[in-house]
Amino acid sequence: MNPTTLKIGIWQDAGASGDIEANLQIIRNAAKKASDQGINLLIFPECFLTGYFRKSEIRELAEQVDAVAIDRLNNISKESNVALLMGVYEISGDNVFNSAICISPQQGECARYRKRALYGEWEKSSFSRGSNVAVFEMLGFKIGILICFDIEFPELSRELASIGVDLIAVPTSLMSPYTEVANHIVAARAIENQVYVAYANRIGSELELDYVGLSSICSPTGQLLAQASIHETEMISATISLDEIKQARSTFCYVDELANI
């Protein structure tokens, strides 16, 4: 692998909502497929390990995301030699967070992010709001994490771009009818920050929510490098390049120009 490139994948799936054991098996199988394709980093949807819209079960499921579950993810990552990024419920004292964790074959858990832009009354009443920025490095790339609704706020993506990330990875649970986020906003965030954006959505349904798929990987110029369907379980991938970021910023860099305004 060229040290200026990184192969990333997205696993689009409904998962087994509320069944951590079943989801660990899905993750293991997906990681094996990713390994066979030479993928370095595999991104799963928001709250993939636990299920997203579980309402009364949130604390119970969050308690199951314990050291044993993380150790099993570590083993999957090591066996496949693929880094795994996914959403989980996270319990911390009296607080429950909508979080994302990254597990790498070399380091184990290397990043943890707590969602800051909580969506709707259900999230606001169920989760505590995060306050941290999460960035990790992999094969020379600096990668920042946002979760779902976070990407709809240009300020949060710009914050990551301003500290030098090359890729924004976004586990998400985008539901109907908001396909404009997947079809327009994701590419806009890539263009306006001249970074890659990987947007990993789920499919299927949970209670009254119907998810719209359309997971995608966008280039620093907003080109669609890969996009999944609306309804299918599938893996998409793309090889990203530091040279392409440099080329996108060769005439001007939005982040740098902002300092002159």
PDB file of C-alpha atoms in Angstrom, residues 16-245:
ATOM      1  CA  ALA A  16     -29.746  -6.905  14.503  1.00  0.00           C
ATOM      2  CA  SER A  17     -31.227  -4.095  16.561  1.00  0.00           C
ATOM      3  CA  GLY A  18     -30.928  -4.777  20.281  1.00  0.00           C
ATOM      4  CA  ASP A  19     -28.807  -7.930  19.826  1.00  0.00           C
ATOM      5  CA  ILE A  20     -25.140  -7.234  20.495  1.00  0.00           C
ATOM      6  CA  GLU A  21     -24.121 -10.872  20.041  1.00  0.00           C
ATOM      7  CA  ALA A  22     -25.672 -11.048  16.575  1.00  0.00           C
ATOM      8  CA  ASN A  23     -24.107  -7.732  15.605  1.00  0.00           C
ATOM      9  CA  LEU A  24     -20.665  -8.902  16.669  1.00  0.00           C
ATOM     10  CA  GLN A  25     -21.053 -11.809  14.256  1.00  0.00           C
ATOM     11  CA  ILE A  26     -22.123  -9.447  11.462  1.00  0.00           C
ATOM     12  CA  ILE A  27     -19.082  -7.277  12.215  1.00  0.00           C
ATOM     13  CA  ARG A  28     -16.787 -10.320  12.149  1.00  0.00           C
ATOM     14  CA  ASN A  29     -18.112 -11.444   8.761  1.00  0.00           C
ATOM     15  CA  ALA A  30     -17.916  -7.918   7.336  1.00  0.00           C
ATOM     16  CA  ALA A  31     -14.337  -7.486   8.588  1.00  0.00           C
ATOM     17  CA  LYS A  32     -13.334 -10.741   6.872  1.00  0.00           C
ATOM     18  CA  LYS A  33     -14.781  -9.511   3.569  1.00  0.00           C
ATOM     19  CA  ALA A  34     -13.050  -6.166   4.034  1.00  0.00           C
ATOM     20  CA  SER A  35      -9.748  -7.914   4.700  1.00  0.00           C
ATOM     21  CA  ASP A  36     -10.116  -9.942   1.501  1.00  0.00           C
ATOM     22  CA  GLN A  37     -10.518  -6.653  -0.406  1.00  0.00           C
ATOM     23  CA  GLY A  38      -7.501  -4.973   1.189  1.00  0.00           C
ATOM     24  CA  ILE A  39      -9.557  -2.435   3.133  1.00  0.00           C
ATOM     25  CA  ASN A  40      -7.703  -0.698   5.973  1.00  0.00           C
ATOM     26  CA  LEU A  41     -10.635   1.002   7.736  1.00  0.00           C
ATOM     27  CA  LEU A  42     -14.221  -0.299   7.773  1.00  0.00           C
ATOM     28  CA  ILE A  43     -16.965   2.085   8.923  1.00  0.00           C
ATOM     29  CA  PHE A  44     -20.342   0.912  10.246  1.00  0.00           C
ATOM     30  CA  PRO A  45     -23.548   2.910  10.910  1.00  0.00           C
ATOM     31  CA  GLU A  46     -24.566   4.886  13.989  1.00  0.00           C
ATOM     32  CA  CYS A  47     -25.196   2.723  17.079  1.00  0.00           C
ATOM     33  CA  PHE A  48     -24.554  -0.372  14.946  1.00  0.00           C
ATOM     34  CA  LEU A  49     -23.389  -2.559  17.819  1.00  0.00           C
ATOM     35  CA  THR A  50     -26.485  -1.889  19.922  1.00  0.00           C
ATOM     36  CA  GLY A  51     -29.223  -0.668  17.605  1.00  0.00           C
ATOM     37  CA  TYR A  52     -30.153   2.996  17.283  1.00  0.00           C
ATOM     38  CA  PHE A  53     -33.848   3.479  18.122  1.00  0.00           C
ATOM     39  CA  ARG A  54     -34.232   1.244  21.177  1.00  0.00           C
ATOM     40  CA  LYS A  55     -36.037   3.705  23.493  1.00  0.00           C
ATOM     41  CA  SER A  56     -36.599   1.923  26.859  1.00  0.00           C
ATOM     42  CA  GLU A  57     -33.616  -0.431  26.395  1.00  0.00           C
ATOM     43  CA  ILE A  58     -30.922   2.209  26.019  1.00  0.00           C
ATOM     44  CA  ARG A  59     -29.308   1.904  29.464  1.00  0.00           C
ATOM     45  CA  GLU A  60     -29.549  -1.891  29.477  1.00  0.00           C
ATOM     46  CA  LEU A  61     -27.827  -2.126  26.085  1.00  0.00           C
ATOM     47  CA  ALA A  62     -25.240   0.506  26.988  1.00  0.00           C
ATOM     48  CA  GLU A  63     -24.231  -1.573  30.002  1.00  0.00           C
ATOM     49  CA  GLN A  64     -23.466  -4.462  27.635  1.00  0.00           C
ATOM     50  CA  VAL A  65     -20.904  -2.360  25.749  1.00  0.00           C
ATOM     51  CA  ASP A  66     -18.362  -3.339  28.381  1.00  0.00           C
ATOM     52  CA  ALA A  67     -14.719  -4.388  28.443  1.00  0.00           C
ATOM     53  CA  VAL A  68     -15.668  -7.859  27.206  1.00  0.00           C
ATOM     54  CA  ALA A  69     -17.479  -6.476  24.144  1.00  0.00           C
ATOM     55  CA  ILE A  70     -14.601  -4.122  23.361  1.00  0.00           C
ATOM     56  CA  ASP A  71     -12.143  -6.988  23.717  1.00  0.00           C
ATOM     57  CA  ARG A  72     -14.136  -9.006  21.203  1.00  0.00           C
ATOM     58  CA  LEU A  73     -13.993  -6.092  18.771  1.00  0.00           C
ATOM     59  CA  ASN A  74     -10.247  -5.923  19.369  1.00  0.00           C
ATOM     60  CA  ASN A  75      -9.963  -9.605  18.451  1.00  0.00           C
ATOM     61  CA  ILE A  76     -11.994  -9.126  15.272  1.00  0.00           C
ATOM     62  CA  SER A  77      -9.799  -6.194  14.265  1.00  0.00           C
ATOM     63  CA  LYS A  78      -6.592  -8.142  14.917  1.00  0.00           C
ATOM     64  CA  GLU A  79      -7.806 -11.284  13.135  1.00  0.00           C
ATOM     65  CA  SER A  80      -8.814  -9.359  10.028  1.00  0.00           C
ATOM     66  CA  ASN A  81      -6.095  -6.676  10.214  1.00  0.00           C
ATOM     67  CA  VAL A  82      -8.850  -4.113   9.581  1.00  0.00           C
ATOM     68  CA  ALA A  83      -9.618  -1.077  11.741  1.00  0.00           C
ATOM     69  CA  LEU A  84     -13.286  -0.867  12.756  1.00  0.00           C
ATOM     70  CA  LEU A  85     -15.262   2.333  13.350  1.00  0.00           C
ATOM     71  CA  MET A  86     -18.830   2.060  14.594  1.00  0.00           C
ATOM     72  CA  GLY A  87     -21.544   3.638  16.654  1.00  0.00           C
ATOM     73  CA  VAL A  88     -22.464   2.349  20.128  1.00  0.00           C
ATOM     74  CA  TYR A  89     -24.415   3.313  23.203  1.00  0.00           C
ATOM     75  CA  GLU A  90     -21.918   4.335  25.885  1.00  0.00           C
ATOM     76  CA  ILE A  91     -22.677   4.496  29.611  1.00  0.00           C
ATOM     77  CA  SER A  92     -20.599   6.718  31.893  1.00  0.00           C
ATOM     78  CA  GLY A  93     -21.885   7.114  35.426  1.00  0.00           C
ATOM     79  CA  ASP A  94     -25.402   8.497  35.215  1.00  0.00           C
ATOM     80  CA  ASN A  95     -24.946   9.518  31.575  1.00  0.00           C
ATOM     81  CA  VAL A  96     -25.604   7.602  28.376  1.00  0.00           C
ATOM     82  CA  PHE A  97     -23.963   8.867  25.188  1.00  0.00           C
ATOM     83  CA  ASN A  98     -24.524   8.188  21.518  1.00  0.00           C
ATOM     84  CA  SER A  99     -20.898   7.407  20.735  1.00  0.00           C
ATOM     85  CA  ALA A 100     -18.572   6.092  18.062  1.00  0.00           C
ATOM     86  CA  ILE A 101     -15.422   4.087  18.726  1.00  0.00           C
ATOM     87  CA  CYS A 102     -12.503   3.139  16.517  1.00  0.00           C
ATOM     88  CA  ILE A 103     -10.620  -0.104  17.099  1.00  0.00           C
ATOM     89  CA  SER A 104      -7.331  -0.638  15.255  1.00  0.00           C
ATOM     90  CA  PRO A 105      -5.358  -3.889  14.882  1.00  0.00           C
ATOM     91  CA  GLN A 106      -2.238  -2.287  16.344  1.00  0.00           C
ATOM     92  CA  GLN A 107      -3.609  -0.053  19.102  1.00  0.00           C
ATOM     93  CA  GLY A 108      -6.974  -1.457  20.125  1.00  0.00           C
ATOM     94  CA  GLU A 109      -9.345   1.395  20.884  1.00  0.00           C
ATOM     95  CA  CYS A 110      -7.744   4.498  19.377  1.00  0.00           C
ATOM     96  CA  ALA A 111     -10.628   6.992  19.387  1.00  0.00           C
ATOM     97  CA  ARG A 112     -13.999   7.587  21.037  1.00  0.00           C
ATOM     98  CA  TYR A 113     -16.415  10.337  20.100  1.00  0.00           C
ATOM     99  CA  ARG A 114     -19.684  11.406  21.716  1.00  0.00           C
ATOM    100  CA  LYS A 115     -22.351  12.903  19.460  1.00  0.00           C
ATOM    101  CA  ARG A 116     -22.762  16.634  20.001  1.00  0.00           C
ATOM    102  CA  ALA A 117     -25.728  17.556  17.769  1.00  0.00           C
ATOM    103  CA  LEU A 118     -28.534  15.477  19.289  1.00  0.00           C
ATOM    104  CA  TYR A 119     -31.472  15.047  16.925  1.00  0.00           C
ATOM    105  CA  GLY A 120     -35.054  15.545  18.029  1.00  0.00           C
ATOM    106  CA  GLU A 121     -36.744  15.191  21.392  1.00  0.00           C
ATOM    107  CA  TRP A 122     -36.063  11.454  21.610  1.00  0.00           C
ATOM    108  CA  GLU A 123     -32.267  11.836  21.420  1.00  0.00           C
ATOM    109  CA  LYS A 124     -32.258  14.899  23.659  1.00  0.00           C
ATOM    110  CA  SER A 125     -34.194  13.065  26.357  1.00  0.00           C
ATOM    111  CA  SER A 126     -32.215   9.816  25.992  1.00  0.00           C
ATOM    112  CA  PHE A 127     -28.571  10.875  25.631  1.00  0.00           C
ATOM    113  CA  SER A 128     -26.202  13.335  27.216  1.00  0.00           C
ATOM    114  CA  ARG A 129     -24.549  15.733  24.784  1.00  0.00           C
ATOM    115  CA  GLY A 130     -20.889  15.121  23.991  1.00  0.00           C
ATOM    116  CA  SER A 131     -18.297  17.865  24.002  1.00  0.00           C
ATOM    117  CA  ASN A 132     -15.136  16.258  22.666  1.00  0.00           C
ATOM    118  CA  VAL A 133     -13.404  16.321  19.302  1.00  0.00           C
ATOM    119  CA  ALA A 134     -12.099  12.896  18.267  1.00  0.00           C
ATOM    120  CA  VAL A 135      -9.237  12.529  15.797  1.00  0.00           C
ATOM    121  CA  PHE A 136      -6.970   9.544  15.151  1.00  0.00           C
ATOM    122  CA  GLU A 137      -4.189   8.762  12.703  1.00  0.00           C
ATOM    123  CA  MET A 138      -3.875   5.810  10.359  1.00  0.00           C
ATOM    124  CA  LEU A 139      -1.193   5.195   7.725  1.00  0.00           C
ATOM    125  CA  GLY A 140      -0.370   8.888   7.521  1.00  0.00           C
ATOM    126  CA  PHE A 141      -4.003  10.056   7.390  1.00  0.00           C
ATOM    127  CA  LYS A 142      -5.625  12.196  10.056  1.00  0.00           C
ATOM    128  CA  ILE A 143      -9.236  11.096  10.540  1.00  0.00           C
ATOM    129  CA  GLY A 144     -11.989  12.934  12.413  1.00  0.00           C
ATOM    130  CA  ILE A 145     -15.311  11.488  13.583  1.00  0.00           C
ATOM    131  CA  LEU A 146     -18.800  12.974  13.493  1.00  0.00           C
ATOM    132  CA  ILE A 147     -22.130  11.187  14.013  1.00  0.00           C
ATOM    133  CA  CYS A 148     -25.231  11.596  11.826  1.00  0.00           C
ATOM    134  CA  PHE A 149     -26.876  14.983  12.641  1.00  0.00           C
ATOM    135  CA  ASP A 150     -23.411  16.445  13.360  1.00  0.00           C
ATOM    136  CA  ILE A 151     -22.598  16.501   9.633  1.00  0.00           C
ATOM    137  CA  GLU A 152     -25.586  18.791   8.985  1.00  0.00           C
ATOM    138  CA  PHE A 153     -23.825  21.606  10.845  1.00  0.00           C
ATOM    139  CA  PRO A 154     -21.035  23.098   8.697  1.00  0.00           C
ATOM    140  CA  GLU A 155     -19.302  24.426  11.814  1.00  0.00           C
ATOM    141  CA  LEU A 156     -18.484  20.943  13.108  1.00  0.00           C
ATOM    142  CA  SER A 157     -16.922  19.786   9.848  1.00  0.00           C
ATOM    143  CA  ARG A 158     -14.987  23.061   9.550  1.00  0.00           C
ATOM    144  CA  GLU A 159     -13.689  22.569  13.090  1.00  0.00           C
ATOM    145  CA  LEU A 160     -12.180  19.236  12.039  1.00  0.00           C
ATOM    146  CA  ALA A 161     -10.817  20.640   8.779  1.00  0.00           C
ATOM    147  CA  SER A 162      -9.213  23.492  10.726  1.00  0.00           C
ATOM    148  CA  ILE A 163      -7.175  21.030  12.776  1.00  0.00           C
ATOM    149  CA  GLY A 164      -5.986  19.256   9.665  1.00  0.00           C
ATOM    150  CA  VAL A 165      -8.102  16.150   9.166  1.00  0.00           C
ATOM    151  CA  ASP A 166      -7.969  14.438   5.778  1.00  0.00           C
ATOM    152  CA  LEU A 167     -11.108  12.319   6.209  1.00  0.00           C
ATOM    153  CA  ILE A 168     -14.328  12.861   8.158  1.00  0.00           C
ATOM    154  CA  ALA A 169     -15.935   9.508   9.019  1.00  0.00           C
ATOM    155  CA  VAL A 170     -19.644   9.652   9.824  1.00  0.00           C
ATOM    156  CA  PRO A 171     -21.580   6.700  11.272  1.00  0.00           C
ATOM    157  CA  THR A 172     -25.231   7.626  10.734  1.00  0.00           C
ATOM    158  CA  SER A 173     -28.853   6.492  10.972  1.00  0.00           C
ATOM    159  CA  LEU A 174     -30.512   8.708   8.390  1.00  0.00           C
ATOM    160  CA  MET A 175     -34.213   8.005   8.048  1.00  0.00           C
ATOM    161  CA  SER A 176     -36.925   8.838   5.540  1.00  0.00           C
ATOM    162  CA  PRO A 177     -37.716  11.406   4.220  1.00  0.00           C
ATOM    163  CA  TYR A 178     -34.355  13.176   4.645  1.00  0.00           C
ATOM    164  CA  THR A 179     -32.506  11.840   1.600  1.00  0.00           C
ATOM    165  CA  GLU A 180     -31.255  15.366   0.790  1.00  0.00           C
ATOM    166  CA  VAL A 181     -28.651  14.906   3.516  1.00  0.00           C
ATOM    167  CA  ALA A 182     -27.138  11.882   1.785  1.00  0.00           C
ATOM    168  CA  ASN A 183     -27.600  13.287  -1.721  1.00  0.00           C
ATOM    169  CA  HIS A 184     -26.415  16.870  -1.192  1.00  0.00           C
ATOM    170  CA  ILE A 185     -25.087  17.808   2.247  1.00  0.00           C
ATOM    171  CA  VAL A 186     -22.400  15.121   2.442  1.00  0.00           C
ATOM    172  CA  ALA A 187     -20.814  16.238  -0.835  1.00  0.00           C
ATOM    173  CA  ALA A 188     -21.103  19.880   0.219  1.00  0.00           C
ATOM    174  CA  ARG A 189     -19.128  19.198   3.410  1.00  0.00           C
ATOM    175  CA  ALA A 190     -16.411  17.512   1.357  1.00  0.00           C
ATOM    176  CA  ILE A 191     -16.216  20.410  -1.124  1.00  0.00           C
ATOM    177  CA  GLU A 192     -16.261  23.269   1.372  1.00  0.00           C
ATOM    178  CA  ASN A 193     -13.511  21.701   3.492  1.00  0.00           C
ATOM    179  CA  GLN A 194     -11.572  19.971   0.692  1.00  0.00           C
ATOM    180  CA  VAL A 195     -11.489  16.693   2.622  1.00  0.00           C
ATOM    181  CA  TYR A 196     -12.864  13.199   2.089  1.00  0.00           C
ATOM    182  CA  VAL A 197     -16.169  12.359   3.758  1.00  0.00           C
ATOM    183  CA  ALA A 198     -17.329   8.785   4.397  1.00  0.00           C
ATOM    184  CA  TYR A 199     -21.004   8.576   5.365  1.00  0.00           C
ATOM    185  CA  ALA A 200     -22.109   5.159   6.692  1.00  0.00           C
ATOM    186  CA  ASN A 201     -25.885   4.777   6.925  1.00  0.00           C
ATOM    187  CA  ARG A 202     -28.118   1.880   7.893  1.00  0.00           C
ATOM    188  CA  ILE A 203     -31.048   0.312   6.046  1.00  0.00           C
ATOM    189  CA  GLY A 204     -34.247  -1.373   7.182  1.00  0.00           C
ATOM    190  CA  SER A 205     -36.558  -0.183   9.960  1.00  0.00           C
ATOM    191  CA  GLU A 206     -36.736   0.222  13.719  1.00  0.00           C
ATOM    192  CA  LEU A 207     -40.251   0.805  15.040  1.00  0.00           C
ATOM    193  CA  GLU A 208     -41.607   3.741  13.000  1.00  0.00           C
ATOM    194  CA  LEU A 209     -38.243   4.765  11.522  1.00  0.00           C
ATOM    195  CA  ASP A 210     -37.371   3.718   7.956  1.00  0.00           C
ATOM    196  CA  TYR A 211     -33.706   4.176   7.024  1.00  0.00           C
ATOM    197  CA  VAL A 212     -32.670   5.291   3.550  1.00  0.00           C
ATOM    198  CA  GLY A 213     -29.228   3.750   2.966  1.00  0.00           C
ATOM    199  CA  LEU A 214     -27.302   5.776   0.355  1.00  0.00           C
ATOM    200  CA  SER A 215     -24.015   5.408   2.215  1.00  0.00           C
ATOM    201  CA  SER A 216     -21.280   7.201   0.316  1.00  0.00           C
ATOM    202  CA  ILE A 217     -17.646   8.225   0.045  1.00  0.00           C
ATOM    203  CA  CYS A 218     -16.979  11.698  -1.408  1.00  0.00           C
ATOM    204  CA  SER A 219     -13.730  13.195  -2.645  1.00  0.00           C
ATOM    205  CA  PRO A 220     -12.258  16.594  -1.624  1.00  0.00           C
ATOM    206  CA  THR A 221     -13.889  18.067  -4.733  1.00  0.00           C
ATOM    207  CA  GLY A 222     -17.281  16.531  -3.916  1.00  0.00           C
ATOM    208  CA  GLN A 223     -17.086  13.726  -6.463  1.00  0.00           C
ATOM    209  CA  LEU A 224     -18.999  10.600  -5.524  1.00  0.00           C
ATOM    210  CA  LEU A 225     -16.351   7.869  -5.305  1.00  0.00           C
ATOM    211  CA  ALA A 226     -18.808   5.201  -4.156  1.00  0.00           C
ATOM    212  CA  GLN A 227     -22.463   5.081  -3.151  1.00  0.00           C
ATOM    213  CA  ALA A 228     -24.665   2.293  -1.854  1.00  0.00           C
ATOM    214  CA  SER A 229     -28.299   1.619  -2.721  1.00  0.00           C
ATOM    215  CA  ILE A 230     -31.336   2.574  -0.644  1.00  0.00           C
ATOM    216  CA  HIS A 231     -32.343  -0.904   0.530  1.00  0.00           C
ATOM    217  CA  GLU A 232     -29.484  -3.375   0.150  1.00  0.00           C
ATOM    218  CA  THR A 233     -26.922  -4.742   2.587  1.00  0.00           C
ATOM    219  CA  GLU A 234     -23.608  -4.049   0.880  1.00  0.00           C
ATOM    220  CA  MET A 235     -20.034  -2.917   1.244  1.00  0.00           C
ATOM    221  CA  ILE A 236     -18.691   0.017  -0.726  1.00  0.00           C
ATOM    222  CA  SER A 237     -15.071   1.139  -0.784  1.00  0.00           C
ATOM    223  CA  ALA A 238     -12.651   3.670  -2.221  1.00  0.00           C
ATOM    224  CA  THR A 239      -8.941   4.352  -2.068  1.00  0.00           C
ATOM    225  CA  ILE A 240      -8.270   7.855  -0.806  1.00  0.00           C
ATOM    226  CA  SER A 241      -5.112   9.841  -1.453  1.00  0.00           C
ATOM    227  CA  LEU A 242      -3.224  12.614   0.302  1.00  0.00           C
ATOM    228  CA  ASP A 243      -2.073  13.775  -3.120  1.00  0.00           C
ATOM    229  CA  GLU A 244      -5.695  14.315  -4.171  1.00  0.00           C
ATOM    230  CA  ILE A 245      -6.248  16.544  -1.142  1.00  0.00           C
TER     231      ILE A 245
END
